[in-house]
Tab-separated table of C-alpha atoms in Angstrom:
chain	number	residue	atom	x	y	z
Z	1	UNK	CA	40.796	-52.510	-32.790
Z	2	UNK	CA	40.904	-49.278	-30.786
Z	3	UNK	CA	37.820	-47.168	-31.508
Z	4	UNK	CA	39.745	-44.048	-32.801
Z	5	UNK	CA	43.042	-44.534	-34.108
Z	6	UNK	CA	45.708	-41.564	-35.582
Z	7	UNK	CA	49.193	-41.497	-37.423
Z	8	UNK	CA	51.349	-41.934	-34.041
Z	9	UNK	CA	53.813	-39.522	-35.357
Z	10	UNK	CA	56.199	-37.441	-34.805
Z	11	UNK	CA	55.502	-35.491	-37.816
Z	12	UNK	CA	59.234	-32.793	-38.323
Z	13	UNK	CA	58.053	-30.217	-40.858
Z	14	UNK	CA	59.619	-27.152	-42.252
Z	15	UNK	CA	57.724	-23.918	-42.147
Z	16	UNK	CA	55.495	-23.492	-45.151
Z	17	UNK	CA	54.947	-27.150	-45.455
Z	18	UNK	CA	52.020	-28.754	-46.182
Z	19	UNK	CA	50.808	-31.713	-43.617
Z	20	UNK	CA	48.311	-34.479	-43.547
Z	21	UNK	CA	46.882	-36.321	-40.298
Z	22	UNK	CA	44.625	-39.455	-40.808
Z	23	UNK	CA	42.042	-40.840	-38.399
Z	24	UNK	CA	40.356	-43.707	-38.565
Z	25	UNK	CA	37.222	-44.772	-36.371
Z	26	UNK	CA	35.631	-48.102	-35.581
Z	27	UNK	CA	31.838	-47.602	-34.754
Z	28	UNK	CA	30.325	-46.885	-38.329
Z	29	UNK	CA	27.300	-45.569	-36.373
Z	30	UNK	CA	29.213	-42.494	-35.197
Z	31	UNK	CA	28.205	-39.088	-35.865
Z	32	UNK	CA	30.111	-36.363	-34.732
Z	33	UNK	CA	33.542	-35.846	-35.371
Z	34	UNK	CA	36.014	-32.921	-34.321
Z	35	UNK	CA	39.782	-31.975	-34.203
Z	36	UNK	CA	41.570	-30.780	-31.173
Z	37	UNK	CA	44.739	-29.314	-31.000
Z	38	UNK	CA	46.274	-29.618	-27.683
Z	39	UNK	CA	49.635	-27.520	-26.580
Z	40	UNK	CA	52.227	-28.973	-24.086
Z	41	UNK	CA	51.089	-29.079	-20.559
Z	42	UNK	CA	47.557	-27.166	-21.659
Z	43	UNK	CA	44.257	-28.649	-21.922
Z	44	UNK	CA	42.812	-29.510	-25.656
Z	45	UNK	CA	41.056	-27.042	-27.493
Z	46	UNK	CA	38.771	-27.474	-30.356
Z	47	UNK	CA	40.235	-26.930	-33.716
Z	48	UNK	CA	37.615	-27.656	-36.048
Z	49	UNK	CA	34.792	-29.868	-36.238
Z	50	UNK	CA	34.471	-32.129	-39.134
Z	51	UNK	CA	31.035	-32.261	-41.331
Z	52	UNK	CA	30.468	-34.594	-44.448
Z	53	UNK	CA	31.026	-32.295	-47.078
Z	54	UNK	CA	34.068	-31.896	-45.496
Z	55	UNK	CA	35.135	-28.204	-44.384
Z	56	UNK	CA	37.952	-25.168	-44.343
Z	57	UNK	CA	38.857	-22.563	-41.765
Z	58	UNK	CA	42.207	-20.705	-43.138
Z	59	UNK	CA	44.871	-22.910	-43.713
Z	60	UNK	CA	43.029	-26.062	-42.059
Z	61	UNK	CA	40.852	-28.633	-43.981
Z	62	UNK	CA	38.905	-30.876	-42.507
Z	63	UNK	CA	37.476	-34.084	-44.661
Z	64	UNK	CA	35.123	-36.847	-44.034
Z	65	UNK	CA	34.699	-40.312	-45.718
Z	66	UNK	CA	32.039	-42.138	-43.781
Z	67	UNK	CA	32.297	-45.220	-46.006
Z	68	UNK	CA	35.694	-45.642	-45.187
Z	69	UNK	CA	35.506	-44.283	-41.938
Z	70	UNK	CA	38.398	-42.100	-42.287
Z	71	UNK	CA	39.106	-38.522	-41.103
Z	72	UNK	CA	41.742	-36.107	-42.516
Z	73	UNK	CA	43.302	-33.135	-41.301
Z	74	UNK	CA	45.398	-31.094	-43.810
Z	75	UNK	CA	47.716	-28.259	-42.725
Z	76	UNK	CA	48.935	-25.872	-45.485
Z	77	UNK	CA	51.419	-23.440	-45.220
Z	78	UNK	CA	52.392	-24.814	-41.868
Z	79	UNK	CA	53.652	-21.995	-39.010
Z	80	UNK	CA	55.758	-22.665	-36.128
Z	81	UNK	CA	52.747	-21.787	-33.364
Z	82	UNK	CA	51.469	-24.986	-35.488
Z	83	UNK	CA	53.483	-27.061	-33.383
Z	84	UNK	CA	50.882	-29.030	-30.910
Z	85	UNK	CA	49.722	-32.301	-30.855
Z	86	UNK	CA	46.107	-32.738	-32.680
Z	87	UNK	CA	43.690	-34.976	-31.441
Z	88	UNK	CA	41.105	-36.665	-33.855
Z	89	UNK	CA	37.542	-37.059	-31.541
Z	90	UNK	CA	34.614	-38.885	-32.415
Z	91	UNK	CA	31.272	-39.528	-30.748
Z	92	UNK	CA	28.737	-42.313	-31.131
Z	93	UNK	CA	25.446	-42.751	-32.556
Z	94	UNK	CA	23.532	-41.485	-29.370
Z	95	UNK	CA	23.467	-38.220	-27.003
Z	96	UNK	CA	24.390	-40.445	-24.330
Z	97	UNK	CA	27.637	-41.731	-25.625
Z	98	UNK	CA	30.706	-39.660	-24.447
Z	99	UNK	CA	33.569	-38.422	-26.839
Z	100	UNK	CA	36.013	-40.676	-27.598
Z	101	UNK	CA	39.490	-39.776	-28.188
Z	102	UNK	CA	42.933	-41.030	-30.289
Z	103	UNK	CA	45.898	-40.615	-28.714
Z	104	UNK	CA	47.010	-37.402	-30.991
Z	105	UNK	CA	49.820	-36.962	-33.566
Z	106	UNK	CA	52.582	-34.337	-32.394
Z	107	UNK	CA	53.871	-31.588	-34.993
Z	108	UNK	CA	56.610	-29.900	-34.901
Z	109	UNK	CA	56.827	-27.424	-37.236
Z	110	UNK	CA	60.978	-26.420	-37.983
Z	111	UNK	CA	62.161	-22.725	-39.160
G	1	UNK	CA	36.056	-19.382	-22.715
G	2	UNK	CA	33.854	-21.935	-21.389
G	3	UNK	CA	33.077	-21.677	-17.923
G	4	UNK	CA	34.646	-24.521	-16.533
G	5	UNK	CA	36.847	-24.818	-13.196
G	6	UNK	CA	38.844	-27.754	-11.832
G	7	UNK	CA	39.842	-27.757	-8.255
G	8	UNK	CA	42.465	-28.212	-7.117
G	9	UNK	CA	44.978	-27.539	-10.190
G	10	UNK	CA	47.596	-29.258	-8.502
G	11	UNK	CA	47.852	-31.849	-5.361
G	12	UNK	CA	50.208	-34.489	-3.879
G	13	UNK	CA	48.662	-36.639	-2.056
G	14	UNK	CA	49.895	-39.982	-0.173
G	15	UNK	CA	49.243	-43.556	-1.601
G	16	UNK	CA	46.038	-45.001	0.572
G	17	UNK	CA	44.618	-41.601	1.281
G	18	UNK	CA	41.265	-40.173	-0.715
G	19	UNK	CA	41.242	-37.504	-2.532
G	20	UNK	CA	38.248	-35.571	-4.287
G	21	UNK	CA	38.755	-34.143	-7.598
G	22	UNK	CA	36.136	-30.847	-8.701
G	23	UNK	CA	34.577	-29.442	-11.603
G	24	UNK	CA	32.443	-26.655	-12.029
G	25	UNK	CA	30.729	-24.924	-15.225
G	26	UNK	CA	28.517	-22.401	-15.396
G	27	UNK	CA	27.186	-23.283	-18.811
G	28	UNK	CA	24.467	-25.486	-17.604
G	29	UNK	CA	26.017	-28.225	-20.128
G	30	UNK	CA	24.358	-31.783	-19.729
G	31	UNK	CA	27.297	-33.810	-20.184
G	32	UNK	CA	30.155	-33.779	-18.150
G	33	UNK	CA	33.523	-36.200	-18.281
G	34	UNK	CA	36.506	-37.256	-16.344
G	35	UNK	CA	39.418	-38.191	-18.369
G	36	UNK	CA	43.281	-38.958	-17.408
G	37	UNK	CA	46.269	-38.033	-19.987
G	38	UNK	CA	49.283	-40.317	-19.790
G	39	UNK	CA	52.534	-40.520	-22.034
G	40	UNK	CA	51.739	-42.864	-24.719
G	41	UNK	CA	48.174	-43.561	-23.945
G	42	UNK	CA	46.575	-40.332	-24.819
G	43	UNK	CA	43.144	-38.665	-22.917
G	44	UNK	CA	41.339	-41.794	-21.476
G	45	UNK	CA	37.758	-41.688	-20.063
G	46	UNK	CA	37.152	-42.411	-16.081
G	47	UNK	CA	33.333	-41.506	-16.325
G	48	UNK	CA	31.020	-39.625	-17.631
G	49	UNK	CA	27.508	-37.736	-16.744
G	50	UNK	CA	24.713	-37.473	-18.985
G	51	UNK	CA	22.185	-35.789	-16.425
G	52	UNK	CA	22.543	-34.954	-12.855
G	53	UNK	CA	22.864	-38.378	-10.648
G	54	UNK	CA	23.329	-40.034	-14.179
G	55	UNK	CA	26.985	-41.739	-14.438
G	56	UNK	CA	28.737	-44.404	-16.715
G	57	UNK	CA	31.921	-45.566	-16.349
G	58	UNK	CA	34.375	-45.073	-19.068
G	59	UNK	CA	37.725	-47.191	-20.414
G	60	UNK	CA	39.459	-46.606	-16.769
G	61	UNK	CA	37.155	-46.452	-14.333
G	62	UNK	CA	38.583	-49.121	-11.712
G	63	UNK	CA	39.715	-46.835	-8.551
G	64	UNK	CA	37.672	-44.082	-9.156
G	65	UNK	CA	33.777	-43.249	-8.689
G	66	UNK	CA	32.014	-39.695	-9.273
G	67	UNK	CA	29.065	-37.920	-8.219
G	68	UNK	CA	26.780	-35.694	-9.738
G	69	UNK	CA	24.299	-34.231	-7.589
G	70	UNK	CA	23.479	-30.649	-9.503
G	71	UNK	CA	24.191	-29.567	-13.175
G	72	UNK	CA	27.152	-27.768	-12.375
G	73	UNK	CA	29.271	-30.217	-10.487
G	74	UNK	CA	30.985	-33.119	-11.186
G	75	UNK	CA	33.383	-34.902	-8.085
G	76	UNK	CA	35.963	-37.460	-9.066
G	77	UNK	CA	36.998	-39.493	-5.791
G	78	UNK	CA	39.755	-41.716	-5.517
G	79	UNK	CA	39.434	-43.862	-2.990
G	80	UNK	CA	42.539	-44.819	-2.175
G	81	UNK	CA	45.317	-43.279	-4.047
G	82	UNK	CA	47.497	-45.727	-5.542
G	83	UNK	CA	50.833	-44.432	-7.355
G	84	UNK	CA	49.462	-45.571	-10.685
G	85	UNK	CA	46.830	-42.836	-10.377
G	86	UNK	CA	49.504	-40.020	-10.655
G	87	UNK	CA	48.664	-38.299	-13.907
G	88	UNK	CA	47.096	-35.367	-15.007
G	89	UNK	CA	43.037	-35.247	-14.857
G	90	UNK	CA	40.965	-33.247	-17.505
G	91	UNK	CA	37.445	-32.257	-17.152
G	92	UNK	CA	35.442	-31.936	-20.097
G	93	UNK	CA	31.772	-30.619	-20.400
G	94	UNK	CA	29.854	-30.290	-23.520
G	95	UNK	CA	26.091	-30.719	-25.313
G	96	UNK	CA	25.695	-32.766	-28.364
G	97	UNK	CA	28.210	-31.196	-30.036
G	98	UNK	CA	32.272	-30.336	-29.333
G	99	UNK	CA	33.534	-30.783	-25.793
G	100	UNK	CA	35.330	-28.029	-23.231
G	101	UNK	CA	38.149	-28.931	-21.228
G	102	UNK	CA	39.097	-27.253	-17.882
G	103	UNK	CA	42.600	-26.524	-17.321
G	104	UNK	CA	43.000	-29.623	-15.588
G	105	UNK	CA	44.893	-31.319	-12.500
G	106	UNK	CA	47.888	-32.216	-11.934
G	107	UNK	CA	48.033	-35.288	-8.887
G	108	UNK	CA	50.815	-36.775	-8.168
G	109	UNK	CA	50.467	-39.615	-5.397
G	110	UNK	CA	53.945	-40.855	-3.640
């Protein structure tokens, strides 16, 4: 089992949609989790990072559910400079364990 | 914007020759990575640094090695190109929390 794994996509949304991205992770001992959102031919940028009450910023939600190691990322109202690919991240249960990465779900977001 | 630079952003190179990828912050961040990003496979990790002349390998480290010698440098060396190695190389530098990615470099090896 890969250690993070996402919704492969494509996900083809109309504007003002509302869009879900799932994440799951393998090592139950991890503790830091984050979105990226990484634009074609640019270098990933954090989105949001993810805490265990689970967390907003605008139209982005972020949710946790450590028991089912699972990650969520919901999108609402979606906008066309939504379109990216978004990267679900997740680092072990030590400082010295690097970020770990799944391979990203692409949006495109349609007019 | 993090202060992170990769040199060079973009390179041929010819398979069998070396080549030395660099990254420099100047955030005096303790960890710093090496990833490639590949159609269908996503960022992978090379290595990574916890501490200067502290290394680990990551998922793809065959072909590569990396040195660390002061906080704000991190070298990638291929030792011999190999065609397989063309892709696009991120550098990534963080504490314990979210990571920073440099713009990245684009190798291509014919």
């Amino acid at each position: 089992r890969k250690e993070v794994e996402q919704d492969p996509g494509p996900f083809n949304v109309p504007e003002g949609a509302t869009v879900a991205f799932n994440c799951t992770y393998s090592n139950s001992a991890s503790q830091s989790f984050f979105w990226y959102r990484q634009d074609c031919r640019k270098e990933p940028k954090l989105l949001m990072s993810v805490y265990s009450s689970g967390n907003e910023d605008g139209r982005f939600t972020a949710q946790l559910n450590r028991a089912s190691q699972y990650i969520s990322l919901l999108i609402r109202d979606s906008k066309l400079s939504d379109s990216a690919t978004y990267l679900c991240v997740v680092r072990g249960d030590s400082g010295n364990t690097p970020l770990v990465f799944g391979k990203g779900t692409r949006l495109s977001v349609i007019a | 914007d993090a202060g992170i630079t990769q040199s060079p952003r973009h390179k041929v190179t010819e398979t069998g020759t070396p080549v030395t990828l660099r990254c420099h912050q100047t955030e005096n961040h303790r960890y710093m990575y090496w990833y490639r990003q590949d159609p269908g496979h996503g960022l992978r990790l090379i290595h990574y640094s916890y501490g200067v002349k502290d290394t680990d390998k990551g998922e793809v480290s065959d072909g590569y090695s990396v040195s660390r010698s002061k906080t704000e440098d991190f070298l990638l060396t291929l030792e011999s190109a190999t065609s397989s190695q063309t892709s696009v190389y991120f550098c990534a530098i963080s504490e314990l929390g979210e990571a920073f990615f440099g713009q990245g470099t684009r190798l291509t090896v014919v």
